[in-house]
PDB file of C-alpha atoms in Angstrom:
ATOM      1  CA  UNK A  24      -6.111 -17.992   0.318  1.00 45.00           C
ATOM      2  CA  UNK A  25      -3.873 -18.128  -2.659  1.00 42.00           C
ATOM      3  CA  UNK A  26      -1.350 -14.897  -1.084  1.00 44.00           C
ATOM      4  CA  UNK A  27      -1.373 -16.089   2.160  1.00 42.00           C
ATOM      5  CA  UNK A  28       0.051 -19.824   0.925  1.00 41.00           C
ATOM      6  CA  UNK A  29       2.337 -17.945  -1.225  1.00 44.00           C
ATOM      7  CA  UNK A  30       4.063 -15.609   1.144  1.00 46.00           C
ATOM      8  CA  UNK A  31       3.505 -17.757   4.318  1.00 45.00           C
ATOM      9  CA  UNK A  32       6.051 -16.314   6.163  1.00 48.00           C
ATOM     10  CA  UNK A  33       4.873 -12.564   6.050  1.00 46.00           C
ATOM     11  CA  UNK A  34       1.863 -13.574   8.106  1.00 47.00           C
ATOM     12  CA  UNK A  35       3.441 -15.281  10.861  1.00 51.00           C
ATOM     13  CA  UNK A  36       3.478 -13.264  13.886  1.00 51.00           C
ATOM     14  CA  UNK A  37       1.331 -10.531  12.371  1.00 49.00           C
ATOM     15  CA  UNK A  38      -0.196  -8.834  15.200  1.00 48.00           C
ATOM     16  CA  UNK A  39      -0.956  -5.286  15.131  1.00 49.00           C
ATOM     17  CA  UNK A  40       1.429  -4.709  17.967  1.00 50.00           C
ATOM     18  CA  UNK A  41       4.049  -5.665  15.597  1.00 50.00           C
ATOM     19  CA  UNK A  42       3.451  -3.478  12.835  1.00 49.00           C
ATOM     20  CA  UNK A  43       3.184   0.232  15.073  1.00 50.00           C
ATOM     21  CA  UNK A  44       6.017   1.833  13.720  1.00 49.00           C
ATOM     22  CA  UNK A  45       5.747   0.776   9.818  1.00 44.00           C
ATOM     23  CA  UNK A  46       1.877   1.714  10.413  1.00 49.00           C
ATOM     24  CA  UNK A  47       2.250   5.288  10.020  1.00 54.00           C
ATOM     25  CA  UNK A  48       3.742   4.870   6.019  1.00 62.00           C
ATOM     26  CA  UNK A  49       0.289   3.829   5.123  1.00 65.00           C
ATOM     27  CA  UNK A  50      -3.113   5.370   5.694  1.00 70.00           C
ATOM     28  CA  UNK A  51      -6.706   5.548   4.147  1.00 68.00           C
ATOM     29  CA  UNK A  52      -8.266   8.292   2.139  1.00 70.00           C
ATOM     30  CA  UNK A  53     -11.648   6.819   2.082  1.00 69.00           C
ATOM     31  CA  UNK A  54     -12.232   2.613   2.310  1.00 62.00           C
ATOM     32  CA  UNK A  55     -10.976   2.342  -1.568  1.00 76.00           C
ATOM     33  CA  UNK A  56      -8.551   4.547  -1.266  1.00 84.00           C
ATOM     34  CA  UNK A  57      -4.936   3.976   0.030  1.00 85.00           C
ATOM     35  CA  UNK A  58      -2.470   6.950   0.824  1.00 87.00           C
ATOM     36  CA  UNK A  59       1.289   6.101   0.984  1.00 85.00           C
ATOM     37  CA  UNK A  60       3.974   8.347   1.975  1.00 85.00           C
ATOM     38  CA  UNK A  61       7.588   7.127   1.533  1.00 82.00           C
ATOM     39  CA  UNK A  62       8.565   9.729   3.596  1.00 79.00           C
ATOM     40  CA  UNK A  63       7.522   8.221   6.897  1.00 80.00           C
ATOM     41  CA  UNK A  64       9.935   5.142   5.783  1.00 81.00           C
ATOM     42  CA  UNK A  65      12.928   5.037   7.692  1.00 83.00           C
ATOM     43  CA  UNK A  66      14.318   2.186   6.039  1.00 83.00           C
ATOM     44  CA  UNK A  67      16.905   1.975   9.111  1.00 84.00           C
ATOM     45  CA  UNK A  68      14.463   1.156  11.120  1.00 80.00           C
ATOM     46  CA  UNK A  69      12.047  -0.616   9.129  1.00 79.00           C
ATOM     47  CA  UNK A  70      12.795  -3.441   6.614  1.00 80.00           C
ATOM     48  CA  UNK A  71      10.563  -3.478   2.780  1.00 80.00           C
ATOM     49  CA  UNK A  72       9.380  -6.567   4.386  1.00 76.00           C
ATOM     50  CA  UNK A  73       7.905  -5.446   7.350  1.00 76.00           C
ATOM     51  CA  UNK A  74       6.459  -2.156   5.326  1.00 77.00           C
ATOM     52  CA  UNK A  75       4.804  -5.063   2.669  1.00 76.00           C
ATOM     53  CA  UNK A  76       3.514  -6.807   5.656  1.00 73.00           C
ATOM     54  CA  UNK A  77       1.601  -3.737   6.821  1.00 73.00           C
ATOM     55  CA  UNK A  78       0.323  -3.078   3.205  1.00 74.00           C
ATOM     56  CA  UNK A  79      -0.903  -6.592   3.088  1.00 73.00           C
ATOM     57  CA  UNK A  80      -2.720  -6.279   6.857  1.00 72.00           C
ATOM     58  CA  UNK A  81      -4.698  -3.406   5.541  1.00 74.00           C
ATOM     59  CA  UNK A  82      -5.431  -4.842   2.289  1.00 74.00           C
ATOM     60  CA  UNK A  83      -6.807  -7.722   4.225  1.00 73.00           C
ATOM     61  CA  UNK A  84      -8.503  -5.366   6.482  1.00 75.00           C
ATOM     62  CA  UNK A  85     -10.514  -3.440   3.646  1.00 77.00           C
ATOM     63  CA  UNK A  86     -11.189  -5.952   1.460  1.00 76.00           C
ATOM     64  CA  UNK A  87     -14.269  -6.896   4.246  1.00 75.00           C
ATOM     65  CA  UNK A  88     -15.654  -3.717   2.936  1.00 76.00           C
ATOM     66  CA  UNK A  89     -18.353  -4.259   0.340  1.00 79.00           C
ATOM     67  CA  UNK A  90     -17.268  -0.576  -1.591  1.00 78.00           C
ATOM     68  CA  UNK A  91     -14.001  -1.805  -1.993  1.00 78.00           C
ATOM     69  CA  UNK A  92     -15.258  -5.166  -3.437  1.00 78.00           C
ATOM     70  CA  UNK A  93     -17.277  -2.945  -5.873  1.00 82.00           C
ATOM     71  CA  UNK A  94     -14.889  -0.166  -6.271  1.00 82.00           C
ATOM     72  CA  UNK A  95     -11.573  -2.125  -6.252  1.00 84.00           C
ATOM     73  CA  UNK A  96      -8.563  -0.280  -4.537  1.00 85.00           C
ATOM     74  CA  UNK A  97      -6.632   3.344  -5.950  1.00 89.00           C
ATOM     75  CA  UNK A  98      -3.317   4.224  -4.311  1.00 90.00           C
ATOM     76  CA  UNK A  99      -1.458   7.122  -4.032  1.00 93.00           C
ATOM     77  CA  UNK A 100       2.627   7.021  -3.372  1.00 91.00           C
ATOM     78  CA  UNK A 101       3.897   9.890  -2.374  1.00 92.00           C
ATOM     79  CA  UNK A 102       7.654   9.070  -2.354  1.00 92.00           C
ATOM     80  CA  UNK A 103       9.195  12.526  -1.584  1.00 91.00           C
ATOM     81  CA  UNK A 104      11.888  11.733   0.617  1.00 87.00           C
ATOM     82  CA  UNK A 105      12.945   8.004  -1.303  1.00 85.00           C
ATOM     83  CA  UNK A 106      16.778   8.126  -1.324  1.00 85.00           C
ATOM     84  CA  UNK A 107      19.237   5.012  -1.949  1.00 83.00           C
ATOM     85  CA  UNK A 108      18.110   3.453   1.136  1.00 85.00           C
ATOM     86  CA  UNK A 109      14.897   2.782   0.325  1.00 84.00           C
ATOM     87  CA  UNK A 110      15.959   1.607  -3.069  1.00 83.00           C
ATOM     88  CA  UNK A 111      18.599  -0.800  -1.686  1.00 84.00           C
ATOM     89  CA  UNK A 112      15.898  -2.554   0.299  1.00 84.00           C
ATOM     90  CA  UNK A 113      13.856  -3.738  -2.202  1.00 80.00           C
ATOM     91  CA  UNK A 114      15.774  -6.473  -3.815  1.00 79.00           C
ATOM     92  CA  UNK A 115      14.378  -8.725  -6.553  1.00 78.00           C
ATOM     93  CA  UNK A 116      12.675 -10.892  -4.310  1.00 78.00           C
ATOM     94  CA  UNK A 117      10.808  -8.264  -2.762  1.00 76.00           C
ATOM     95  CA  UNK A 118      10.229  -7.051  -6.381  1.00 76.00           C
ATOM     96  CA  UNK A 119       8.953 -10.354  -7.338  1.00 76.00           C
ATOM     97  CA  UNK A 120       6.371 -10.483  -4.157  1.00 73.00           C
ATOM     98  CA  UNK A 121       5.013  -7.239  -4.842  1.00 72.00           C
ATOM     99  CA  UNK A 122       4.667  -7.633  -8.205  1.00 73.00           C
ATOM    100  CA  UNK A 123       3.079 -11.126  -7.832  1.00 72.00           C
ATOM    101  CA  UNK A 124       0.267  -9.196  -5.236  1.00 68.00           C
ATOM    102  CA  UNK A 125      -0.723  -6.848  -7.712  1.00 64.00           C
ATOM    103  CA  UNK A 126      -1.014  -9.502 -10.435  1.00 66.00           C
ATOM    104  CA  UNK A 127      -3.187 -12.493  -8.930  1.00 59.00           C
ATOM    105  CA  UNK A 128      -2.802 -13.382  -5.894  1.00 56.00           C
ATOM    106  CA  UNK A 129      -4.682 -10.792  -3.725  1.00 60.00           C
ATOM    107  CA  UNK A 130      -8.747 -10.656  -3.755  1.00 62.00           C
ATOM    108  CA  UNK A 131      -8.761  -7.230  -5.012  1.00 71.00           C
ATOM    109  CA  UNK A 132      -8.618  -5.293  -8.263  1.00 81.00           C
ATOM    110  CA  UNK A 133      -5.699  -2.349  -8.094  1.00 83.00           C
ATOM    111  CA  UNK A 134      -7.881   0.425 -10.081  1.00 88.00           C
ATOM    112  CA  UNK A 135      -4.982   2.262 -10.343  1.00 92.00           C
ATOM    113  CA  UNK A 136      -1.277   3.177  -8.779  1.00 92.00           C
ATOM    114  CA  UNK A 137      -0.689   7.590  -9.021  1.00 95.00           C
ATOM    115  CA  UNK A 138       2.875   8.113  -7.936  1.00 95.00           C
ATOM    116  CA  UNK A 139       4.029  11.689  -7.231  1.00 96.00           C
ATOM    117  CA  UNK A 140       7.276  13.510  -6.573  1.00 95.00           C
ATOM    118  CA  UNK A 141       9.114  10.396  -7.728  1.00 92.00           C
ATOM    119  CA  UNK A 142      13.085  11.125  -7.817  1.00 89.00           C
ATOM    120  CA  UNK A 143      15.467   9.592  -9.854  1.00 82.00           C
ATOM    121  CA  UNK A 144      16.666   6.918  -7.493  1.00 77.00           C
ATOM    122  CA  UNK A 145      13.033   5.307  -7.556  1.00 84.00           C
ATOM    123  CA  UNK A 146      13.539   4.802 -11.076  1.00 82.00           C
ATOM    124  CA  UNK A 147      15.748   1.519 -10.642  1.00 82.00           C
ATOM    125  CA  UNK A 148      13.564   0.203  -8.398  1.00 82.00           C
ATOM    126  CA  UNK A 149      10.592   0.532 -10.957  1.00 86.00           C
ATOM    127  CA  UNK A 150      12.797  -1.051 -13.651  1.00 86.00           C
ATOM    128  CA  UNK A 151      13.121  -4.195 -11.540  1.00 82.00           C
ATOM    129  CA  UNK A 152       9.353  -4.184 -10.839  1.00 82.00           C
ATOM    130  CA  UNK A 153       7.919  -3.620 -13.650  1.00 86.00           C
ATOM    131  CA  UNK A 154       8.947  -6.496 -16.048  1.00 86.00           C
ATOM    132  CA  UNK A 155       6.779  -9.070 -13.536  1.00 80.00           C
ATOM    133  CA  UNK A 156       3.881  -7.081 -13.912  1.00 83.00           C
ATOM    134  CA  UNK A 157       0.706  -8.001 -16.329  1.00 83.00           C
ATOM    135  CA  UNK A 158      -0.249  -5.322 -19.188  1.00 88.00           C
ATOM    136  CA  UNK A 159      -3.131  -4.348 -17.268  1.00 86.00           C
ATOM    137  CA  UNK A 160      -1.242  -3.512 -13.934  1.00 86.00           C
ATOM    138  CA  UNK A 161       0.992  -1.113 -16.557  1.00 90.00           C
ATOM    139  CA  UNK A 162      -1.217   0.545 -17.726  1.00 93.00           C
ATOM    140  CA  UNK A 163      -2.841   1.766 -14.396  1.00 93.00           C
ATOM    141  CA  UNK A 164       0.073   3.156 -13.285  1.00 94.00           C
ATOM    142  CA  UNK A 165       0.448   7.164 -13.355  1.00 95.00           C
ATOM    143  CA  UNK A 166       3.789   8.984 -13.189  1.00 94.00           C
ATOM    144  CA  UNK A 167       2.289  12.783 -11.798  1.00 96.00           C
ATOM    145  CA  UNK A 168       5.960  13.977 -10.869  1.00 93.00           C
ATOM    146  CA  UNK A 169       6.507  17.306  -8.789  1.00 92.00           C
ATOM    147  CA  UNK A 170       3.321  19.463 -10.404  1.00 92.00           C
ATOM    148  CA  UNK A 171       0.836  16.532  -9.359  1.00 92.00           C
ATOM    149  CA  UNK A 172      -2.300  19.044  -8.240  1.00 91.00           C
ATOM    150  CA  UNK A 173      -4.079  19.221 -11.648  1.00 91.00           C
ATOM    151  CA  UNK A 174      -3.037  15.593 -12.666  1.00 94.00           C
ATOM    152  CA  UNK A 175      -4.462  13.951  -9.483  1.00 93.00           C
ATOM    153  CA  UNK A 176      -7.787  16.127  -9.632  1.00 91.00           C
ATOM    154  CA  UNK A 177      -8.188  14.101 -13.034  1.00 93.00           C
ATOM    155  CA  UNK A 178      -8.188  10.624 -11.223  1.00 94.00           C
ATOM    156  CA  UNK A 179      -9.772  11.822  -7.687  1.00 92.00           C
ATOM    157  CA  UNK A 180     -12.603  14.120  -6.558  1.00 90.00           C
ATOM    158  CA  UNK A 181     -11.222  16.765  -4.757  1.00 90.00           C
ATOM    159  CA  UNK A 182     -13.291  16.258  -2.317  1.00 90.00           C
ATOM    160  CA  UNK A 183     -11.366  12.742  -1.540  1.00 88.00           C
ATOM    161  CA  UNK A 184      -7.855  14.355  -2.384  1.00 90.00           C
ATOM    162  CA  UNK A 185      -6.164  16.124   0.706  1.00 89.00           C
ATOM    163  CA  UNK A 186      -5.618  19.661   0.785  1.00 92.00           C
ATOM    164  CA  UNK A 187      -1.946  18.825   0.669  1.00 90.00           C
ATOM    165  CA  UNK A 188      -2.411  17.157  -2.819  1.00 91.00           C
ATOM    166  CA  UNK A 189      -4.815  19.563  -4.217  1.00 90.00           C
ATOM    167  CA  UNK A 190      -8.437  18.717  -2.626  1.00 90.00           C
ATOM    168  CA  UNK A 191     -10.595  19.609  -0.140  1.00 91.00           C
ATOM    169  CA  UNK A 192     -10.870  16.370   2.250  1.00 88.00           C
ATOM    170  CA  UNK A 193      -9.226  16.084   5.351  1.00 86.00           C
ATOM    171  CA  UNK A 194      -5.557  16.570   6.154  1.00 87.00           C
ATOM    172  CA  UNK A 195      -2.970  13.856   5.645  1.00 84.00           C
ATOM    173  CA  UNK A 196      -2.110  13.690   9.889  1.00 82.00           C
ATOM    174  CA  UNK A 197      -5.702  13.858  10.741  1.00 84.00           C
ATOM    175  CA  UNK A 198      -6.338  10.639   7.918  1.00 82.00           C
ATOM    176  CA  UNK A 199      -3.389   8.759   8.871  1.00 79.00           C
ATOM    177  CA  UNK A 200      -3.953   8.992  12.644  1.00 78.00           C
ATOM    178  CA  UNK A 201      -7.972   7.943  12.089  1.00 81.00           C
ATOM    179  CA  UNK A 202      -6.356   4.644  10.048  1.00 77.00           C
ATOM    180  CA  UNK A 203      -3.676   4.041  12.239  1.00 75.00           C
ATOM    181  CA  UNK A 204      -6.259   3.757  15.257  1.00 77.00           C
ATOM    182  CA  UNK A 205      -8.302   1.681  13.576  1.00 76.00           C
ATOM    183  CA  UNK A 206      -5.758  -0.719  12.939  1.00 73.00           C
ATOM    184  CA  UNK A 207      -5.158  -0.723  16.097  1.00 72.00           C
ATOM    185  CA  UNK A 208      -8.539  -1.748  17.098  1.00 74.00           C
ATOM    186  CA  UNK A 209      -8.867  -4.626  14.391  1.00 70.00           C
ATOM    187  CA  UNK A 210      -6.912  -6.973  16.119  1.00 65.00           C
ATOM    188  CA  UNK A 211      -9.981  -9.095  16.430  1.00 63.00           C
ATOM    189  CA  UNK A 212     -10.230  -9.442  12.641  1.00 59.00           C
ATOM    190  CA  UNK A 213      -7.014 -10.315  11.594  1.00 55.00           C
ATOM    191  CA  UNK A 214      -7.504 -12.742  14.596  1.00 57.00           C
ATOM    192  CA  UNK A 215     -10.285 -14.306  12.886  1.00 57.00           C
ATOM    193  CA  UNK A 216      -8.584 -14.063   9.456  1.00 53.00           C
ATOM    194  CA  UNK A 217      -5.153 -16.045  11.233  1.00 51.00           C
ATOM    195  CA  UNK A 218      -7.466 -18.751  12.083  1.00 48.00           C
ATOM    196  CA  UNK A 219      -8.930 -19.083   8.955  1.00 49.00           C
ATOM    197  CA  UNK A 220      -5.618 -19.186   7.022  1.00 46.00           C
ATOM    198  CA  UNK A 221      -3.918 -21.839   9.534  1.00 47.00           C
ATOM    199  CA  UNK A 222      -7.109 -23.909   8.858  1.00 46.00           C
ATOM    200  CA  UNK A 223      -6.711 -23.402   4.973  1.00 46.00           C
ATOM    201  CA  UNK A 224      -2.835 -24.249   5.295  1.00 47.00           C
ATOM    202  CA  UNK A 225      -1.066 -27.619   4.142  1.00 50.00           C
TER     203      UNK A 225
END
């Protein structure tokens, strides 16, 4: 439990009850397959932290699943809507934690990061990021801009993709809301996964 030693205090009090709001940023596509929309980040009333916290619940949550041991984990950003607020949340810290999850700390491979409609005040915050990541992390990373249709069909079936990115899976609400009640419902995992960790703890 390398992450959870590391960034000890993003697991205390992690209940599903206290993620419901940041929740709806983050949803799955299918189980290796995670869809985030910056959009649904009001960083006003949610802090990077408590958005990272969320990411790391359902990374904990799907990497039970034996296709995502196989597969490893894709993720789409959509960051329409990212504005200086956003940016002025993630600090180098936060940069730093992030940066250190992708890398080697979390028990499962990132097969590749697809960011679209990414404006120009995201571009600072990539700066900052991307010096602490490996090669490897780098060069999974794909820029798709505004015109992102064609480019994502080249990394995703379209059968996966939502129709609002160019496929023909289901909707972005109807996906999110699906995740979002199954997190909901997993309480009794990350129950069994809190136990675990306190036992592995100094």
């Amino acid at each position: 439990m390398v992450y959870f030693l590391a960034f000890m205090p993003l697991f205390r009090d992690r209940t599903v009850d206290r993620v419901r709001k940041p929740s709806t940023v983050l949803c799955l596509l299918i189980m290796h397959i995670v869809f985030v929309s910056a959009g649904q980040w009001n960083p006003k009333d949610w802090t990077a932290f408590q958005v990272f916290r969320i990411s790391l619940m359902t990374s904990e949550l799907i990497s039970m699943e034996t296709e995502t041991q196989m597969k490893g984990l894709k993720v789409i950003f959509d960051l329409q809507g990212w504005s200086l607020g956003h940016a002025l949340q993630v600090n180098p810290s936060i940069a730093r934690k992030i940066s250190s999850v992708l890398s080697d700390s979390f028990p499962l491979k990132v097969r590749g990061i697809h960011l679209v409609n990414e404006p120009m005040f995201f571009r600072p915050v990539f700066a900052m990021i991307r010096p602490f990541l490996p090669d490897k992390i780098k060069q999974r990373i794909h820029m798709h801009g505004s015109d992102y249709h064609d480019s994502l069909c080249d990394f995703f079936s379209p059968d996966i993709l939502p129709p609002e990115y160019g496929g023909e899976g289901p909707g972005i609400e109807e996906a999110c809301q699906d995740w979002t009640n199954h997190l909901f419902q997993s309480e009794g995992s990350f129950s069994r996964l809190r136990l675990t960790q306190q036992e592995t703890s100094p």
